[in-house]
PDB file of C-alpha atoms in Angstrom:
ATOM      1  CA  MET L  50      99.495  97.464 131.032  1.00 58.00           C
ATOM      2  CA  THR L  51      96.905  97.928 128.269  1.00 66.00           C
ATOM      3  CA  ALA L  52      98.199  99.845 125.233  1.00 75.00           C
ATOM      4  CA  PRO L  53      96.435 103.139 124.516  1.00 88.00           C
ATOM      5  CA  SER L  54      93.752 103.000 121.849  1.00 96.00           C
ATOM      6  CA  THR L  55      94.537 104.169 118.326  1.00 97.00           C
ATOM      7  CA  ILE L  56      91.130 105.873 118.315  1.00 98.00           C
ATOM      8  CA  SER L  57      89.955 108.798 120.434  1.00 98.00           C
ATOM      9  CA  VAL L  58      86.659 110.670 120.343  1.00 98.00           C
ATOM     10  CA  GLU L  59      86.081 114.368 120.996  1.00 98.00           C
ATOM     11  CA  ARG L  60      82.825 116.350 121.348  1.00 97.00           C
ATOM     12  CA  PRO L  61      83.452 119.782 119.798  1.00 97.00           C
ATOM     13  CA  ALA L  62      79.715 120.588 119.807  1.00 96.00           C
ATOM     14  CA  PRO L  63      76.556 118.850 121.080  1.00 94.00           C
ATOM     15  CA  GLY L  64      75.630 117.348 117.699  1.00 98.00           C
ATOM     16  CA  ILE L  65      79.162 116.687 116.431  1.00 98.00           C
ATOM     17  CA  ARG L  66      81.722 114.033 117.295  1.00 98.00           C
ATOM     18  CA  LYS L  67      85.320 113.990 116.073  1.00 98.00           C
ATOM     19  CA  ILE L  68      86.963 110.567 115.698  1.00 98.00           C
ATOM     20  CA  ILE L  69      90.752 110.883 115.711  1.00 98.00           C
ATOM     21  CA  PHE L  70      93.135 108.157 114.552  1.00 98.00           C
ATOM     22  CA  SER L  71      96.695 108.005 115.858  1.00 98.00           C
ATOM     23  CA  ASN L  72      99.079 105.124 115.245  1.00 97.00           C
ATOM     24  CA  PRO L  73     102.439 106.760 114.492  1.00 96.00           C
ATOM     25  CA  PRO L  74     104.708 106.819 112.682  1.00 95.00           C
ATOM     26  CA  VAL L  75     102.638 105.909 109.580  1.00 96.00           C
ATOM     27  CA  ASN L  76      99.085 105.244 110.867  1.00 97.00           C
ATOM     28  CA  LEU L  77      98.790 101.595 109.860  1.00 96.00           C
ATOM     29  CA  VAL L  78      95.363 100.139 110.628  1.00 96.00           C
ATOM     30  CA  VAL L  79      95.564  97.350 113.220  1.00 94.00           C
ATOM     31  CA  GLY L  80      92.971  95.061 114.737  1.00 93.00           C
ATOM     32  CA  GLU L  81      92.340  97.374 117.686  1.00 95.00           C
ATOM     33  CA  THR L  82      91.621 100.217 115.254  1.00 96.00           C
ATOM     34  CA  VAL L  83      88.884  98.191 113.601  1.00 95.00           C
ATOM     35  CA  SER L  84      87.272  96.928 116.802  1.00 95.00           C
ATOM     36  CA  ARG L  85      87.307 100.372 118.411  1.00 97.00           C
ATOM     37  CA  LEU L  86      85.928 102.084 115.301  1.00 98.00           C
ATOM     38  CA  LEU L  87      83.118  99.542 115.180  1.00 97.00           C
ATOM     39  CA  GLU L  88      82.307 100.278 118.819  1.00 97.00           C
ATOM     40  CA  VAL L  89      82.353 104.034 118.188  1.00 98.00           C
ATOM     41  CA  VAL L  90      80.163 103.894 115.076  1.00 98.00           C
ATOM     42  CA  THR L  91      77.685 101.649 116.893  1.00 98.00           C
ATOM     43  CA  GLU L  92      77.583 103.979 119.913  1.00 98.00           C
ATOM     44  CA  LEU L  93      77.133 107.086 117.775  1.00 98.00           C
ATOM     45  CA  SER L  94      74.373 105.408 115.757  1.00 98.00           C
ATOM     46  CA  GLU L  95      72.447 104.831 118.984  1.00 98.00           C
ATOM     47  CA  ASP L  96      72.909 108.411 120.245  1.00 98.00           C
ATOM     48  CA  PRO L  97      69.999 110.621 119.126  1.00 97.00           C
ATOM     49  CA  GLN L  98      72.073 113.750 119.771  1.00 97.00           C
ATOM     50  CA  VAL L  99      74.716 112.935 117.130  1.00 98.00           C
ATOM     51  CA  HIS L 100      74.085 114.492 113.729  1.00 98.00           C
ATOM     52  CA  VAL L 101      77.630 114.505 112.310  1.00 98.00           C
ATOM     53  CA  ALA L 102      80.829 112.489 112.834  1.00 98.00           C
ATOM     54  CA  VAL L 103      84.150 113.816 111.512  1.00 98.00           C
ATOM     55  CA  PHE L 104      86.971 111.326 110.910  1.00 98.00           C
ATOM     56  CA  THR L 105      90.482 112.746 111.053  1.00 98.00           C
ATOM     57  CA  SER L 106      94.049 112.010 112.154  1.00 98.00           C
ATOM     58  CA  SER L 107      96.563 113.501 114.568  1.00 98.00           C
ATOM     59  CA  THR L 108      99.603 111.883 112.874  1.00 97.00           C
ATOM     60  CA  PRO L 109     101.344 114.347 110.523  1.00 96.00           C
ATOM     61  CA  GLY L 110     101.376 113.182 106.915  1.00 96.00           C
ATOM     62  CA  TYR L 111      98.805 110.421 107.366  1.00 98.00           C
ATOM     63  CA  PHE L 112      95.050 110.019 107.458  1.00 98.00           C
ATOM     64  CA  PHE L 113      94.058 106.332 107.840  1.00 96.00           C
ATOM     65  CA  ASN L 114      96.667 104.190 106.094  1.00 95.00           C
ATOM     66  CA  HIS L 115      96.519 100.574 104.897  1.00 94.00           C
ATOM     67  CA  PHE L 116      96.279  97.449 107.064  1.00 92.00           C
ATOM     68  CA  ASP L 117      99.396  96.316 108.896  1.00 88.00           C
ATOM     69  CA  LEU L 118     100.038  93.020 107.097  1.00 77.00           C
ATOM     70  CA  ASP L 119     102.541  91.991 109.764  1.00 76.00           C
ATOM     71  CA  ARG L 120      99.473  91.625 111.986  1.00 77.00           C
ATOM     72  CA  VAL L 121      97.131  90.061 109.456  1.00 69.00           C
ATOM     73  CA  ALA L 122      95.858  87.563 112.064  1.00 69.00           C
ATOM     74  CA  ASP L 123      94.109  90.552 113.669  1.00 74.00           C
ATOM     75  CA  PHE L 124      91.809  90.733 110.651  1.00 70.00           C
ATOM     76  CA  MET L 125      90.853  87.052 110.502  1.00 72.00           C
ATOM     77  CA  PRO L 126      87.250  86.520 111.669  1.00 70.00           C
ATOM     78  CA  SER L 127      87.046  84.061 114.573  1.00 68.00           C
ATOM     79  CA  ASP L 128      83.563  82.981 113.448  1.00 68.00           C
ATOM     80  CA  GLN L 129      83.605  82.023 109.774  1.00 64.00           C
ATOM     81  CA  GLU L 130      79.827  82.496 109.564  1.00 66.00           C
ATOM     82  CA  ALA L 131      79.845  86.013 111.033  1.00 73.00           C
ATOM     83  CA  THR L 132      80.279  89.226 109.088  1.00 83.00           C
ATOM     84  CA  PRO L 133      83.964  90.265 109.393  1.00 90.00           C
ATOM     85  CA  ALA L 134      84.475  93.276 111.655  1.00 93.00           C
ATOM     86  CA  TRP L 135      85.913  95.450 108.861  1.00 94.00           C
ATOM     87  CA  THR L 136      82.966  94.690 106.556  1.00 95.00           C
ATOM     88  CA  ASP L 137      80.547  95.304 109.413  1.00 96.00           C
ATOM     89  CA  LEU L 138      82.258  98.632 110.091  1.00 97.00           C
ATOM     90  CA  VAL L 139      82.076 100.033 106.548  1.00 97.00           C
ATOM     91  CA  ILE L 140      78.469  98.887 106.125  1.00 97.00           C
ATOM     92  CA  ARG L 141      77.415 100.412 109.444  1.00 98.00           C
ATOM     93  CA  LEU L 142      79.215 103.661 108.642  1.00 98.00           C
ATOM     94  CA  SER L 143      77.577 104.007 105.226  1.00 98.00           C
ATOM     95  CA  THR L 144      74.113 103.377 106.639  1.00 98.00           C
ATOM     96  CA  ALA L 145      74.463 105.137 110.013  1.00 98.00           C
ATOM     97  CA  PRO L 146      71.747 107.678 110.918  1.00 98.00           C
ATOM     98  CA  PHE L 147      74.345 110.445 111.103  1.00 98.00           C
ATOM     99  CA  ILE L 148      76.425 112.150 108.416  1.00 98.00           C
ATOM    100  CA  SER L 149      80.064 111.030 108.298  1.00 98.00           C
ATOM    101  CA  ILE L 150      82.775 113.370 107.026  1.00 99.00           C
ATOM    102  CA  ALA L 151      86.365 112.385 106.250  1.00 98.00           C
ATOM    103  CA  SER L 152      88.805 115.262 106.764  1.00 98.00           C
ATOM    104  CA  ILE L 153      91.784 113.963 104.806  1.00 98.00           C
ATOM    105  CA  ARG L 154      95.227 115.414 105.367  1.00 98.00           C
ATOM    106  CA  GLY L 155      98.024 113.036 104.392  1.00 97.00           C
ATOM    107  CA  ARG L 156      98.194 109.547 102.932  1.00 97.00           C
ATOM    108  CA  THR L 157      95.094 107.369 102.843  1.00 96.00           C
ATOM    109  CA  ARG L 158      95.519 104.001 101.199  1.00 97.00           C
ATOM    110  CA  GLY L 159      94.065 100.501 101.181  1.00 96.00           C
ATOM    111  CA  GLY L 160      91.816 100.002 104.171  1.00 96.00           C
ATOM    112  CA  GLY L 161      92.171 103.669 105.065  1.00 97.00           C
ATOM    113  CA  ASP L 162      90.905 104.676 101.647  1.00 98.00           C
ATOM    114  CA  GLU L 163      88.051 102.191 102.000  1.00 98.00           C
ATOM    115  CA  LEU L 164      87.069 103.831 105.293  1.00 98.00           C
ATOM    116  CA  ALA L 165      87.074 107.218 103.551  1.00 98.00           C
ATOM    117  CA  LEU L 166      84.953 105.777 100.718  1.00 98.00           C
ATOM    118  CA  ALA L 167      82.430 104.557 103.311  1.00 98.00           C
ATOM    119  CA  CYS L 168      82.066 108.120 104.637  1.00 98.00           C
ATOM    120  CA  ASP L 169      79.304 110.309 103.235  1.00 98.00           C
ATOM    121  CA  LEU L 170      81.524 113.303 102.469  1.00 98.00           C
ATOM    122  CA  ARG L 171      85.278 113.506 101.833  1.00 98.00           C
ATOM    123  CA  TYR L 172      87.229 116.787 102.016  1.00 98.00           C
ATOM    124  CA  ALA L 173      90.923 116.647 101.151  1.00 98.00           C
ATOM    125  CA  SER L 174      93.975 118.868 101.619  1.00 98.00           C
ATOM    126  CA  ARG L 175      95.135 119.936  98.156  1.00 98.00           C
ATOM    127  CA  GLU L 176      98.762 119.993  99.204  1.00 98.00           C
ATOM    128  CA  HIS L 177      98.952 116.942 101.447  1.00 98.00           C
ATOM    129  CA  ALA L 178      96.256 114.336 100.697  1.00 98.00           C
ATOM    130  CA  VAL L 179      97.385 111.221  98.805  1.00 97.00           C
ATOM    131  CA  PHE L 180      95.163 108.302  97.818  1.00 98.00           C
ATOM    132  CA  GLY L 181      95.706 104.727  96.685  1.00 97.00           C
ATOM    133  CA  GLN L 182      94.649 101.103  96.691  1.00 97.00           C
ATOM    134  CA  PRO L 183      98.032  99.336  96.826  1.00 95.00           C
ATOM    135  CA  GLU L 184      96.867  95.755  97.378  1.00 94.00           C
ATOM    136  CA  VAL L 185      97.359  94.300  93.878  1.00 94.00           C
ATOM    137  CA  GLY L 186     100.938  95.599  93.827  1.00 91.00           C
ATOM    138  CA  GLY L 187     101.565  93.434  96.882  1.00 90.00           C
ATOM    139  CA  GLY L 188      99.894  90.401  95.344  1.00 91.00           C
ATOM    140  CA  ILE L 189      96.618  90.591  97.292  1.00 93.00           C
ATOM    141  CA  LEU L 190      93.128  92.045  96.756  1.00 96.00           C
ATOM    142  CA  PRO L 191      91.198  94.958  98.276  1.00 96.00           C
ATOM    143  CA  GLY L 192      88.787  93.607 100.849  1.00 94.00           C
ATOM    144  CA  GLY L 193      86.900  96.499 102.438  1.00 94.00           C
ATOM    145  CA  GLY L 194      84.868  97.970  99.608  1.00 96.00           C
ATOM    146  CA  GLY L 195      87.505  99.503  97.328  1.00 97.00           C
ATOM    147  CA  THR L 196      86.468  97.305  94.407  1.00 98.00           C
ATOM    148  CA  GLU L 197      82.778  97.907  95.129  1.00 98.00           C
ATOM    149  CA  ARG L 198      82.636 101.624  95.981  1.00 98.00           C
ATOM    150  CA  LEU L 199      85.377 103.180  93.871  1.00 98.00           C
ATOM    151  CA  PRO L 200      83.904 102.203  90.460  1.00 98.00           C
ATOM    152  CA  ARG L 201      80.596 103.753  91.505  1.00 97.00           C
ATOM    153  CA  LEU L 202      82.376 107.050  92.161  1.00 97.00           C
ATOM    154  CA  ILE L 203      85.000 107.313  89.430  1.00 98.00           C
ATOM    155  CA  GLY L 204      83.907 104.820  86.762  1.00 98.00           C
ATOM    156  CA  ARG L 205      85.087 101.358  85.776  1.00 98.00           C
ATOM    157  CA  ASP L 206      88.184 102.272  83.754  1.00 98.00           C
ATOM    158  CA  ARG L 207      89.591 104.737  86.273  1.00 98.00           C
ATOM    159  CA  ALA L 208      88.876 102.336  89.138  1.00 98.00           C
ATOM    160  CA  LEU L 209      90.709  99.590  87.261  1.00 98.00           C
ATOM    161  CA  GLU L 210      93.674 101.909  86.718  1.00 98.00           C
ATOM    162  CA  VAL L 211      93.773 102.842  90.420  1.00 98.00           C
ATOM    163  CA  ILE L 212      93.410  99.280  91.699  1.00 98.00           C
ATOM    164  CA  LEU L 213      95.594  97.494  89.149  1.00 97.00           C
ATOM    165  CA  SER L 214      98.420 100.062  89.099  1.00 95.00           C
ATOM    166  CA  SER L 215      98.608 100.357  92.925  1.00 95.00           C
ATOM    167  CA  ASN L 216      99.953 103.875  92.394  1.00 94.00           C
ATOM    168  CA  ASP L 217      99.490 106.952  94.564  1.00 95.00           C
ATOM    169  CA  TYR L 218      97.141 109.704  93.368  1.00 97.00           C
ATOM    170  CA  ASP L 219      97.313 113.326  94.450  1.00 97.00           C
ATOM    171  CA  ALA L 220      94.359 115.302  95.732  1.00 98.00           C
ATOM    172  CA  ASP L 221      93.735 117.272  92.538  1.00 98.00           C
ATOM    173  CA  THR L 222      93.509 114.055  90.527  1.00 98.00           C
ATOM    174  CA  ALA L 223      91.222 112.536  93.152  1.00 98.00           C
ATOM    175  CA  GLU L 224      88.922 115.547  92.909  1.00 98.00           C
ATOM    176  CA  ARG L 225      88.895 115.455  89.104  1.00 98.00           C
ATOM    177  CA  TYR L 226      88.041 111.752  89.170  1.00 98.00           C
ATOM    178  CA  GLY L 227      85.228 112.233  91.707  1.00 98.00           C
ATOM    179  CA  TRP L 228      87.062 110.249  94.385  1.00 98.00           C
ATOM    180  CA  VAL L 229      86.531 113.066  96.923  1.00 98.00           C
ATOM    181  CA  THR L 230      83.752 115.560  97.514  1.00 98.00           C
ATOM    182  CA  ARG L 231      86.058 118.545  97.311  1.00 98.00           C
ATOM    183  CA  THR L 232      89.740 119.447  97.519  1.00 98.00           C
ATOM    184  CA  VAL L 233      90.664 122.655  99.352  1.00 98.00           C
ATOM    185  CA  ALA L 234      93.851 124.467 100.314  1.00 98.00           C
ATOM    186  CA  ASP L 235      95.391 122.850 103.364  1.00 98.00           C
ATOM    187  CA  ALA L 236      95.107 126.063 105.386  1.00 98.00           C
ATOM    188  CA  GLU L 237      91.348 126.061 104.724  1.00 98.00           C
ATOM    189  CA  LEU L 238      90.597 122.363 105.318  1.00 98.00           C
ATOM    190  CA  ASP L 239      89.723 122.523 109.012  1.00 98.00           C
ATOM    191  CA  GLY L 240      87.540 125.577 108.512  1.00 98.00           C
ATOM    192  CA  VAL L 241      85.657 124.027 105.596  1.00 98.00           C
ATOM    193  CA  VAL L 242      85.018 120.772 107.452  1.00 98.00           C
ATOM    194  CA  ASP L 243      84.000 122.569 110.645  1.00 98.00           C
ATOM    195  CA  GLY L 244      81.649 124.803 108.647  1.00 98.00           C
ATOM    196  CA  VAL L 245      79.946 121.875 106.905  1.00 98.00           C
ATOM    197  CA  ALA L 246      79.692 119.895 110.154  1.00 98.00           C
ATOM    198  CA  THR L 247      78.221 122.852 112.049  1.00 98.00           C
ATOM    199  CA  ARG L 248      75.702 123.585 109.308  1.00 98.00           C
ATOM    200  CA  LEU L 249      74.517 119.977 109.084  1.00 98.00           C
ATOM    201  CA  ALA L 250      74.382 119.631 112.871  1.00 98.00           C
ATOM    202  CA  SER L 251      71.909 122.537 112.926  1.00 98.00           C
ATOM    203  CA  PHE L 252      69.455 120.680 110.651  1.00 98.00           C
ATOM    204  CA  ASP L 253      66.752 118.245 111.688  1.00 98.00           C
ATOM    205  CA  LYS L 254      68.340 114.820 112.231  1.00 98.00           C
ATOM    206  CA  THR L 255      65.392 112.893 110.823  1.00 98.00           C
ATOM    207  CA  ALA L 256      65.571 114.868 107.593  1.00 98.00           C
ATOM    208  CA  LEU L 257      69.338 114.326 107.321  1.00 98.00           C
ATOM    209  CA  ALA L 258      69.140 110.579 107.976  1.00 98.00           C
ATOM    210  CA  THR L 259      66.174 110.036 105.648  1.00 98.00           C
ATOM    211  CA  ALA L 260      67.747 111.992 102.787  1.00 98.00           C
ATOM    212  CA  LYS L 261      70.940 109.951 103.240  1.00 98.00           C
ATOM    213  CA  ALA L 262      68.944 106.704 103.154  1.00 98.00           C
ATOM    214  CA  GLN L 263      67.252 107.770  99.900  1.00 98.00           C
ATOM    215  CA  VAL L 264      70.611 108.475  98.247  1.00 98.00           C
ATOM    216  CA  ASN L 265      71.982 105.197  99.627  1.00 98.00           C
ATOM    217  CA  ARG L 266      69.281 103.226  97.801  1.00 97.00           C
ATOM    218  CA  ALA L 267      70.593 104.542  94.494  1.00 96.00           C
ATOM    219  CA  THR L 268      74.323 104.350  95.145  1.00 97.00           C
ATOM    220  CA  LEU L 269      75.530 101.773  97.676  1.00 97.00           C
ATOM    221  CA  PRO L 270      76.858  98.328  96.720  1.00 97.00           C
ATOM    222  CA  PRO L 271      74.932  95.320  98.068  1.00 96.00           C
ATOM    223  CA  ASP L 272      76.102  94.150 101.485  1.00 96.00           C
ATOM    224  CA  ALA L 273      76.676  90.670 100.035  1.00 95.00           C
ATOM    225  CA  ASP L 274      79.240  92.079  97.594  1.00 96.00           C
ATOM    226  CA  LEU L 275      81.183  93.666 100.448  1.00 96.00           C
ATOM    227  CA  ARG L 276      81.175  90.389 102.376  1.00 94.00           C
ATOM    228  CA  ALA L 277      82.379  88.512  99.284  1.00 95.00           C
ATOM    229  CA  ALA L 278      85.199  91.027  98.778  1.00 95.00           C
ATOM    230  CA  TYR L 279      86.529  90.395 102.282  1.00 94.00           C
ATOM    231  CA  THR L 280      86.431  86.644 101.716  1.00 92.00           C
ATOM    232  CA  GLN L 281      88.422  87.135  98.506  1.00 94.00           C
ATOM    233  CA  PHE L 282      90.896  89.370 100.356  1.00 93.00           C
ATOM    234  CA  LEU L 283      91.521  86.619 102.917  1.00 90.00           C
ATOM    235  CA  SER L 284      91.944  84.059 100.141  1.00 92.00           C
ATOM    236  CA  SER L 285      94.405  86.330  98.358  1.00 92.00           C
ATOM    237  CA  LEU L 286      96.779  86.138 101.317  1.00 89.00           C
ATOM    238  CA  THR L 287      97.649  82.638 100.104  1.00 89.00           C
ATOM    239  CA  PHE L 288      98.271  83.642  96.462  1.00 91.00           C
ATOM    240  CA  PRO L 289     101.733  82.615  95.184  1.00 89.00           C
ATOM    241  CA  GLY L 290     102.492  86.205  94.211  1.00 84.00           C
ATOM    242  CA  VAL L 291     102.194  87.528  97.748  1.00 85.00           C
ATOM    243  CA  GLN L 292     104.385  84.755  99.117  1.00 83.00           C
ATOM    244  CA  ALA L 293     107.167  85.788  96.716  1.00 82.00           C
ATOM    245  CA  PHE L 294     106.629  89.500  97.305  1.00 83.00           C
ATOM    246  CA  LEU L 295     106.481  89.787 101.098  1.00 82.00           C
ATOM    247  CA  PRO L 296     110.102  88.800 101.894  1.00 84.00           C
ATOM    248  CA  ARG L 297     111.462  91.358  99.438  1.00 85.00           C
ATOM    249  CA  PHE L 298     109.138  94.060 100.716  1.00 85.00           C
ATOM    250  CA  ALA L 299     110.151  93.268 104.301  1.00 85.00           C
ATOM    251  CA  LYS L 300     113.786  93.707 103.255  1.00 86.00           C
ATOM    252  CA  LEU L 301     112.970  97.089 101.694  1.00 86.00           C
ATOM    253  CA  LEU L 302     111.258  98.179 104.907  1.00 88.00           C
ATOM    254  CA  ALA L 303     114.325  97.153 106.911  1.00 90.00           C
ATOM    255  CA  GLU L 304     116.718  98.923 104.527  1.00 92.00           C
ATOM    256  CA  LYS L 305     114.767 102.141 103.970  1.00 92.00           C
ATOM    257  CA  GLY L 306     112.587 102.373 107.064  1.00 92.00           C
ATOM    258  CA  PRO L 307     108.775 102.456 107.091  1.00 90.00           C
ATOM    259  CA  GLU L 308     108.520 106.243 106.902  1.00 92.00           C
ATOM    260  CA  GLU L 309     110.575 106.451 103.698  1.00 94.00           C
ATOM    261  CA  VAL L 310     108.731 103.523 102.099  1.00 92.00           C
ATOM    262  CA  GLU L 311     105.306 104.914 102.966  1.00 93.00           C
ATOM    263  CA  LEU L 312     106.165 108.301 101.479  1.00 91.00           C
ATOM    264  CA  ARG L 313     106.628 106.620  98.077  1.00 90.00           C
ATOM    265  CA  LEU L 314     104.708 103.408  98.541  1.00 91.00           C
ATOM    266  CA  GLY L 315     103.667 103.083  94.905  1.00 85.00           C
ATOM    267  CA  ASP L 316     107.291 103.328  93.751  1.00 87.00           C
ATOM    268  CA  TYR L 317     108.573 100.863  96.336  1.00 86.00           C
ATOM    269  CA  LEU L 318     105.825  98.349  95.542  1.00 87.00           C
ATOM    270  CA  GLY L 319     107.043  98.373  91.965  1.00 81.00           C
ATOM    271  CA  MET L 320     110.665  97.910  93.020  1.00 82.00           C
ATOM    272  CA  ALA L 321     109.846  95.026  95.346  1.00 78.00           C
ATOM    273  CA  ARG L 322     107.695  93.354  92.720  1.00 70.00           C
ATOM    274  CA  GLN L 323     110.441  93.565  90.088  1.00 70.00           C
ATOM    275  CA  GLU L 324     113.033  92.133  92.456  1.00 65.00           C
ATOM    276  CA  SER L 325     110.779  89.285  93.611  1.00 57.00           C
ATOM    277  CA  ARG L 326     110.515  87.831  90.083  1.00 59.00           C
TER     278      ARG L 326
END
């Protein structure tokens, strides 16, 4: 029997689509997530009726989380000459002829944060959104645009702090840094996102898409840089540091359980790193 998809799509209004991620308990991104998202973004890009796509989650406490490194083979491109699916996804999303909105409630880290960064607008729950790029703490590198997009939003020094420290950042800090469009009270998040989506869906699609393309020319990283980042991510999986780190981190997961570790991922990365020396 085929496993249910981690991605579902709803149509709350004619010009709006809602893309919902669900991979409990901690919403790790797996290969099926990437392939299905790529299909959805491609389909929506070809639909002239779609003005706005809202990305959200149905798993309490989590938006899109980081890649599941226990299934890293899922993210290896079968054709070494082709653009990797994850890179293709974030490029297509950034340049799609619709407006993408991330409605962030819960933890969004690593690949999940890179998906949010590829969205046009990011609204975050003040009480519950948490952000991070934890790769370096695990001995690997970001590979889906974190090192290319984040500095353009928050500046070089803050991006270095985020990426090198592998710490978690709360929503208020993310807003102050410019990581998100706006932080709102959790009780207001759905209403704010729905209001923005409805307003934009009422506008002329050609005007929306053309204005987005104009802003993109001034702000997006070159596609070649995103492809190079994914290649470096794959190479980093063989770094000596990750080989020493992974067994200790696996032991922590077994001892504490994934839900406890994910709640304080930045802290546990530090613990595992210290004990792997």
